[in-house]
Amino acid sequence: MRREEVVGLIIIAIFVAGAVEAIVLPHVYTPQPLEFLHKILPSKYWSPEVFELKFKNLVLVKNYHKTVEDLPKVTKLLVKIYAKSCVIYIHEAKEGILYNISAYRSAHIFASGTPELEITETELSKDTYLIDVSAQKGVIIIEVSPELTKELDIEVKSAVAEIKLASPSLSKLSIGIHSTTSKIYLSQLNNTSISLKCSSSTFSAEIAYSNLTLTSLDIEVRSSTGKVGIKIPENTSAQVTAKEVLSSSVRIEVPGCSKTLTMGSTTVGKVTDKGLLVNIKVYSSMLTLAVRQ
């Protein structure tokens, strides 16, 4: 085949690929990120210059998704997420979607960095699936099934993040954030065990349990500023224990009083066999913890 013919075939292939992308990608189930960006990004991001450069005309780069019909035997979904230098949003998927993960970039000609998004799927058993997500740069949207996700391990570095989940099936949740501005909203939790570790970050978290027998919430904060709100059901209790508080300010707000806690415990609600054990370790930080029923 002559060189001219090869070049011609390459050009045709490029045009065909572009046409397929233009037709197929817009119809892949993906969320729109701008609404949540307005909610979570600091005000400096919304100056006309920054918005024009980073977020106007976001373009879908990659999308991975599976429906419940694709994997009908899966009843347990384990998800591991590592994200760096990006804007990331993690929340529950719509009914019938096992997971849906998208990466966007700005269409601006001077916008730097192409999102990197890789997904690894591992079948641990006939009914258990592990999804390993690695993401960097751009805007990353991750949706997981609230009914089937049993364990979630999230690590975010040098990013802006919002985690918003209403997941009654979630038994174990681990969140680690470093050099990140984040907002965390967790609701409808059913005896979920949680580990929250924050370093060099600014964060807020609202955690609401709909059912409690006995579980733990472990909070470790280093060189950070944060506020955590906890809501527990009636007829349960929360015992807050300061295990280590070094060069820090820890403010505990409970119904009827507010106090600084440097060591020891305080309890919210009538002590029964049903409750939440909150263990805090704080180093060179400012933390406010509010507990209510």
Short mmCIF file of C-alpha atoms in Angstrom, two decimals:
data_model
loop_
_atom_site.label_atom_id
_atom_site.label_comp_id
_atom_site.label_asym_id
_atom_site.label_seq_id
_atom_site.Cartn_x
_atom_site.Cartn_y
_atom_site.Cartn_z
CA MET A 1 0.00 0.00 0.00
CA ARG A 2 1.33 3.41 -0.96
CA ARG A 3 2.19 6.05 1.64
CA GLU A 4 -0.58 8.37 0.37
CA GLU A 5 -3.17 5.63 0.80
CA VAL A 6 -2.03 4.92 4.37
CA VAL A 7 -2.25 8.62 5.24
CA GLY A 8 -5.71 8.78 3.70
CA LEU A 9 -6.92 5.81 5.77
CA ILE A 10 -5.54 7.38 8.96
CA ILE A 11 -7.37 10.64 8.24
CA ILE A 12 -10.62 8.75 7.59
CA ALA A 13 -10.19 6.78 10.82
CA ILE A 14 -9.70 10.01 12.80
CA PHE A 15 -12.87 11.54 11.35
CA VAL A 16 -14.88 8.35 11.99
CA ALA A 17 -13.64 8.18 15.60
CA GLY A 18 -14.60 11.81 16.13
CA ALA A 19 -18.04 11.23 14.70
CA VAL A 20 -18.61 8.17 16.90
CA GLU A 21 -17.50 10.11 19.99
CA ALA A 22 -19.80 13.00 19.13
CA ILE A 23 -22.77 10.65 18.73
CA VAL A 24 -22.17 8.13 21.52
CA LEU A 25 -20.64 10.03 24.45
CA PRO A 26 -23.44 12.57 24.97
CA HIS A 27 -25.88 9.68 25.35
CA VAL A 28 -23.85 7.82 27.97
CA TYR A 29 -25.47 8.27 31.39
CA THR A 30 -23.42 11.04 33.03
CA PRO A 31 -24.24 13.75 35.59
CA GLN A 32 -23.72 17.44 35.05
CA PRO A 33 -20.99 18.80 37.34
CA LEU A 34 -21.53 22.56 37.31
CA GLU A 35 -24.33 22.60 39.88
CA PHE A 36 -22.25 20.94 42.57
CA LEU A 37 -19.16 22.97 41.66
CA HIS A 38 -21.04 26.14 42.59
CA LYS A 39 -21.86 24.59 45.96
CA ILE A 40 -18.45 23.35 47.03
CA LEU A 41 -15.74 25.48 45.47
CA PRO A 42 -14.37 28.46 47.42
CA SER A 43 -15.53 31.85 46.14
CA LYS A 44 -12.19 32.59 44.47
CA TYR A 45 -12.96 29.90 41.88
CA TRP A 46 -15.94 31.88 40.64
CA SER A 47 -14.09 34.95 39.45
CA PRO A 48 -14.85 35.34 35.72
CA GLU A 49 -11.25 34.63 34.72
CA VAL A 50 -10.88 31.42 36.72
CA PHE A 51 -14.30 30.09 35.75
CA GLU A 52 -13.66 30.78 32.07
CA LEU A 53 -10.33 29.01 32.24
CA LYS A 54 -11.21 25.93 34.27
CA PHE A 55 -14.88 25.09 34.11
CA LYS A 56 -16.70 26.61 31.16
CA ASN A 57 -17.72 24.11 28.50
CA LEU A 58 -16.64 20.97 30.29
CA VAL A 59 -16.01 18.08 27.92
CA LEU A 60 -16.48 14.40 28.76
CA VAL A 61 -13.16 12.58 28.40
CA LYS A 62 -13.88 9.14 29.87
CA ASN A 63 -16.84 7.25 31.25
CA TYR A 64 -17.06 3.83 32.88
CA HIS A 65 -20.36 2.40 34.03
CA LYS A 66 -22.12 -0.83 34.80
CA THR A 67 -25.80 -1.48 35.44
CA VAL A 68 -27.31 -4.03 37.78
CA GLU A 69 -28.33 -5.99 34.67
CA ASP A 70 -24.68 -6.16 33.53
CA LEU A 71 -23.72 -7.97 36.76
CA PRO A 72 -26.96 -9.53 38.04
CA LYS A 73 -25.23 -11.83 40.56
CA VAL A 74 -23.44 -9.02 42.39
CA THR A 75 -24.95 -8.26 45.80
CA LYS A 76 -21.83 -6.69 47.39
CA LEU A 77 -19.87 -3.84 45.85
CA LEU A 78 -16.56 -2.76 47.38
CA VAL A 79 -15.16 0.54 46.10
CA LYS A 80 -11.67 1.96 46.51
CA ILE A 81 -10.98 5.51 45.29
CA TYR A 82 -7.70 7.41 45.00
CA ALA A 83 -7.94 10.95 43.60
CA LYS A 84 -5.34 13.71 43.28
CA SER A 85 -5.18 17.29 41.98
CA CYS A 86 -8.79 17.40 40.80
CA VAL A 87 -12.32 18.44 41.63
CA ILE A 88 -14.17 15.30 42.71
CA TYR A 89 -17.79 14.56 43.54
CA ILE A 90 -18.84 11.19 45.04
CA HIS A 91 -22.51 10.36 45.55
CA GLU A 92 -25.12 7.64 45.13
CA ALA A 93 -26.12 6.39 41.69
CA LYS A 94 -29.64 6.26 40.33
CA GLU A 95 -31.69 3.10 40.65
CA GLY A 96 -30.42 0.28 38.46
CA ILE A 97 -26.88 1.72 38.15
CA LEU A 98 -24.11 -0.28 39.84
CA TYR A 99 -21.52 2.42 39.28
CA ASN A 100 -21.03 5.36 36.95
CA ILE A 101 -17.67 7.18 36.79
CA SER A 102 -16.83 10.12 34.52
CA ALA A 103 -13.89 12.46 33.90
CA TYR A 104 -14.31 15.92 32.39
CA ARG A 105 -11.83 18.48 31.12
CA SER A 106 -12.26 22.12 30.20
CA ALA A 107 -12.67 22.88 26.52
CA HIS A 108 -10.75 26.15 26.94
CA ILE A 109 -7.73 26.28 24.66
CA PHE A 110 -5.42 27.40 27.49
CA ALA A 111 -6.68 24.95 30.12
CA SER A 112 -3.84 22.74 31.30
CA GLY A 113 -3.95 19.07 32.12
CA THR A 114 -5.93 16.18 30.70
CA PRO A 115 -7.83 14.09 33.28
CA GLU A 116 -6.42 10.67 34.04
CA LEU A 117 -9.00 8.07 35.01
CA GLU A 118 -8.40 4.35 35.37
CA ILE A 119 -10.80 1.68 36.63
CA THR A 120 -9.89 -1.85 37.69
CA GLU A 121 -12.61 -4.42 38.24
CA THR A 122 -11.96 -7.54 40.33
CA GLU A 123 -14.41 -10.36 40.95
CA LEU A 124 -13.73 -11.42 44.54
CA SER A 125 -16.47 -14.03 44.59
CA LYS A 126 -19.65 -14.85 42.68
CA ASP A 127 -21.57 -12.12 44.46
CA THR A 128 -18.80 -9.64 45.41
CA TYR A 129 -17.12 -7.10 43.12
CA LEU A 130 -14.22 -4.71 43.83
CA ILE A 131 -13.94 -1.44 41.87
CA ASP A 132 -10.57 0.32 42.15
CA VAL A 133 -10.62 3.93 40.88
CA SER A 134 -7.54 6.08 40.23
CA ALA A 135 -8.15 9.68 39.11
CA GLN A 136 -6.05 12.78 38.59
CA LYS A 137 -6.75 16.27 37.21
CA GLY A 138 -9.97 17.65 35.75
CA VAL A 139 -13.44 17.13 37.19
CA ILE A 140 -14.24 13.61 38.38
CA ILE A 141 -17.78 12.35 39.08
CA ILE A 142 -18.20 9.01 40.88
CA GLU A 143 -21.60 7.46 41.52
CA VAL A 144 -22.10 4.14 43.32
CA SER A 145 -25.16 2.06 44.13
CA PRO A 146 -26.53 2.95 47.59
CA GLU A 147 -28.20 -0.46 47.86
CA LEU A 148 -25.21 -2.66 46.95
CA THR A 149 -22.14 -0.72 48.11
CA LYS A 150 -20.95 -2.37 51.33
CA GLU A 151 -17.47 -0.88 51.77
CA LEU A 152 -16.02 2.40 50.54
CA ASP A 153 -12.39 3.49 50.87
CA ILE A 154 -11.68 7.08 49.73
CA GLU A 155 -8.33 8.88 49.63
CA VAL A 156 -8.14 12.41 48.21
CA LYS A 157 -5.05 14.62 47.93
CA SER A 158 -4.58 18.25 46.80
CA ALA A 159 -8.17 18.52 45.61
CA VAL A 160 -11.62 20.00 46.13
CA ALA A 161 -14.10 17.29 47.11
CA GLU A 162 -17.73 16.71 47.97
CA ILE A 163 -18.89 13.34 49.27
CA LYS A 164 -22.67 13.04 49.45
CA LEU A 165 -24.08 9.60 50.20
CA ALA A 166 -27.35 8.22 51.51
CA SER A 167 -26.32 4.59 51.88
CA PRO A 168 -28.20 2.33 54.31
CA SER A 169 -26.28 -0.74 53.07
CA LEU A 170 -22.82 0.72 53.77
CA SER A 171 -21.14 -1.21 56.58
CA LYS A 172 -17.64 0.31 56.46
CA LEU A 173 -16.46 3.73 55.27
CA SER A 174 -12.93 5.10 55.30
CA ILE A 175 -12.18 8.70 54.22
CA GLY A 176 -8.71 10.20 54.09
CA ILE A 177 -8.18 13.76 52.86
CA HIS A 178 -4.88 15.64 52.55
CA SER A 179 -4.41 19.27 51.46
CA THR A 180 -8.04 19.28 50.39
CA THR A 181 -11.11 21.48 50.76
CA SER A 182 -14.01 19.10 51.31
CA LYS A 183 -17.67 18.83 52.28
CA ILE A 184 -19.05 15.51 53.45
CA TYR A 185 -22.74 14.62 53.76
CA LEU A 186 -23.64 11.12 54.98
CA SER A 187 -27.22 10.10 55.74
CA GLN A 188 -29.45 7.05 56.25
CA LEU A 189 -26.51 5.19 57.74
CA ASN A 190 -27.26 1.81 59.25
CA ASN A 191 -24.67 0.99 61.92
CA THR A 192 -21.88 2.09 59.56
CA SER A 193 -18.34 2.03 60.95
CA ILE A 194 -16.49 5.20 59.86
CA SER A 195 -12.86 6.32 59.86
CA LEU A 196 -12.25 9.99 58.98
CA LYS A 197 -8.64 11.21 58.71
CA CYS A 198 -7.82 14.77 57.67
CA SER A 199 -4.45 16.49 57.35
CA SER A 200 -3.60 20.01 56.14
CA SER A 201 -7.21 20.43 55.10
CA THR A 202 -10.37 22.46 55.60
CA PHE A 203 -13.50 20.33 55.91
CA SER A 204 -17.05 20.02 57.15
CA ALA A 205 -19.02 16.83 57.68
CA GLU A 206 -22.65 16.01 58.46
CA ILE A 207 -23.18 12.41 59.53
CA ALA A 208 -26.70 11.07 60.22
CA TYR A 209 -27.53 7.57 61.42
CA SER A 210 -31.01 6.15 60.89
CA ASN A 211 -30.22 2.99 62.85
CA LEU A 212 -27.64 2.17 65.52
CA THR A 213 -26.80 -0.94 67.51
CA LEU A 214 -23.14 -0.44 68.39
CA THR A 215 -20.53 1.04 66.06
CA SER A 216 -17.65 3.51 65.98
CA LEU A 217 -16.72 6.81 64.39
CA ASP A 218 -12.97 7.44 64.52
CA ILE A 219 -11.80 10.98 63.73
CA GLU A 220 -8.14 11.96 63.36
CA VAL A 221 -7.29 15.55 62.44
CA ARG A 222 -3.82 16.99 61.81
CA SER A 223 -3.00 20.62 60.95
CA SER A 224 -6.57 21.19 59.81
CA THR A 225 -9.74 23.15 60.50
CA GLY A 226 -13.03 21.30 60.54
CA LYS A 227 -16.56 20.90 61.84
CA VAL A 228 -18.38 17.59 62.26
CA GLY A 229 -22.10 17.31 62.93
CA ILE A 230 -23.48 13.97 64.13
CA LYS A 231 -27.14 12.97 64.38
CA ILE A 232 -28.16 9.78 66.15
CA PRO A 233 -31.61 8.16 66.51
CA GLU A 234 -33.79 8.52 69.59
CA ASN A 235 -33.24 5.87 72.29
CA THR A 236 -29.54 5.63 71.43
CA SER A 237 -26.49 7.40 72.80
CA ALA A 238 -23.16 8.77 71.62
CA GLN A 239 -20.04 8.64 73.75
CA VAL A 240 -17.39 11.13 72.64
CA THR A 241 -13.88 10.35 73.84
CA ALA A 242 -10.86 12.60 73.32
CA LYS A 243 -7.97 10.17 73.13
CA GLU A 244 -5.27 12.67 72.14
CA VAL A 245 -5.52 16.46 71.88
CA LEU A 246 -2.19 18.19 71.26
CA SER A 247 -1.73 21.91 70.48
CA SER A 248 -5.36 22.01 69.40
CA SER A 249 -8.77 23.45 70.14
CA VAL A 250 -11.64 20.94 70.33
CA ARG A 251 -15.14 22.30 70.91
CA ILE A 252 -17.89 19.83 71.77
CA GLU A 253 -21.49 20.98 71.30
CA VAL A 254 -24.18 18.77 72.84
CA PRO A 255 -27.83 19.58 73.69
CA GLY A 256 -27.89 22.08 76.52
CA CYS A 257 -24.20 22.86 76.71
CA SER A 258 -20.98 23.54 74.85
CA LYS A 259 -17.49 22.92 76.18
CA THR A 260 -13.84 22.53 75.31
CA LEU A 261 -12.61 18.97 75.57
CA THR A 262 -8.93 18.26 76.05
CA MET A 263 -9.14 14.74 77.43
CA GLY A 264 -11.80 12.35 78.70
CA SER A 265 -15.36 11.61 77.60
CA THR A 266 -18.83 13.11 77.35
CA THR A 267 -22.09 11.33 76.57
CA VAL A 268 -25.19 12.39 74.61
CA GLY A 269 -28.47 10.56 75.27
CA LYS A 270 -29.40 7.89 77.75
CA VAL A 271 -26.76 5.16 77.94
CA THR A 272 -28.14 1.88 76.59
CA ASP A 273 -26.78 -1.09 74.70
CA LYS A 274 -27.29 0.88 71.47
CA GLY A 275 -24.90 3.66 70.66
CA LEU A 276 -22.09 5.33 68.78
CA LEU A 277 -18.53 5.43 70.06
CA VAL A 278 -16.82 8.60 68.80
CA ASN A 279 -13.03 8.57 69.24
CA ILE A 280 -11.08 11.71 68.38
CA LYS A 281 -7.40 12.45 67.97
CA VAL A 282 -6.49 16.05 67.15
CA TYR A 283 -3.06 17.52 66.48
CA SER A 284 -2.33 21.23 65.79
CA SER A 285 -5.90 21.76 64.61
CA MET A 286 -9.24 23.40 65.31
CA LEU A 287 -12.20 21.01 65.49
CA THR A 288 -15.85 21.54 66.41
CA LEU A 289 -17.97 18.47 67.08
CA ALA A 290 -21.75 18.83 67.42
CA VAL A 291 -23.88 15.84 68.49
CA ARG A 292 -27.67 15.80 68.51
CA GLN A 293 -30.59 13.35 68.48
#
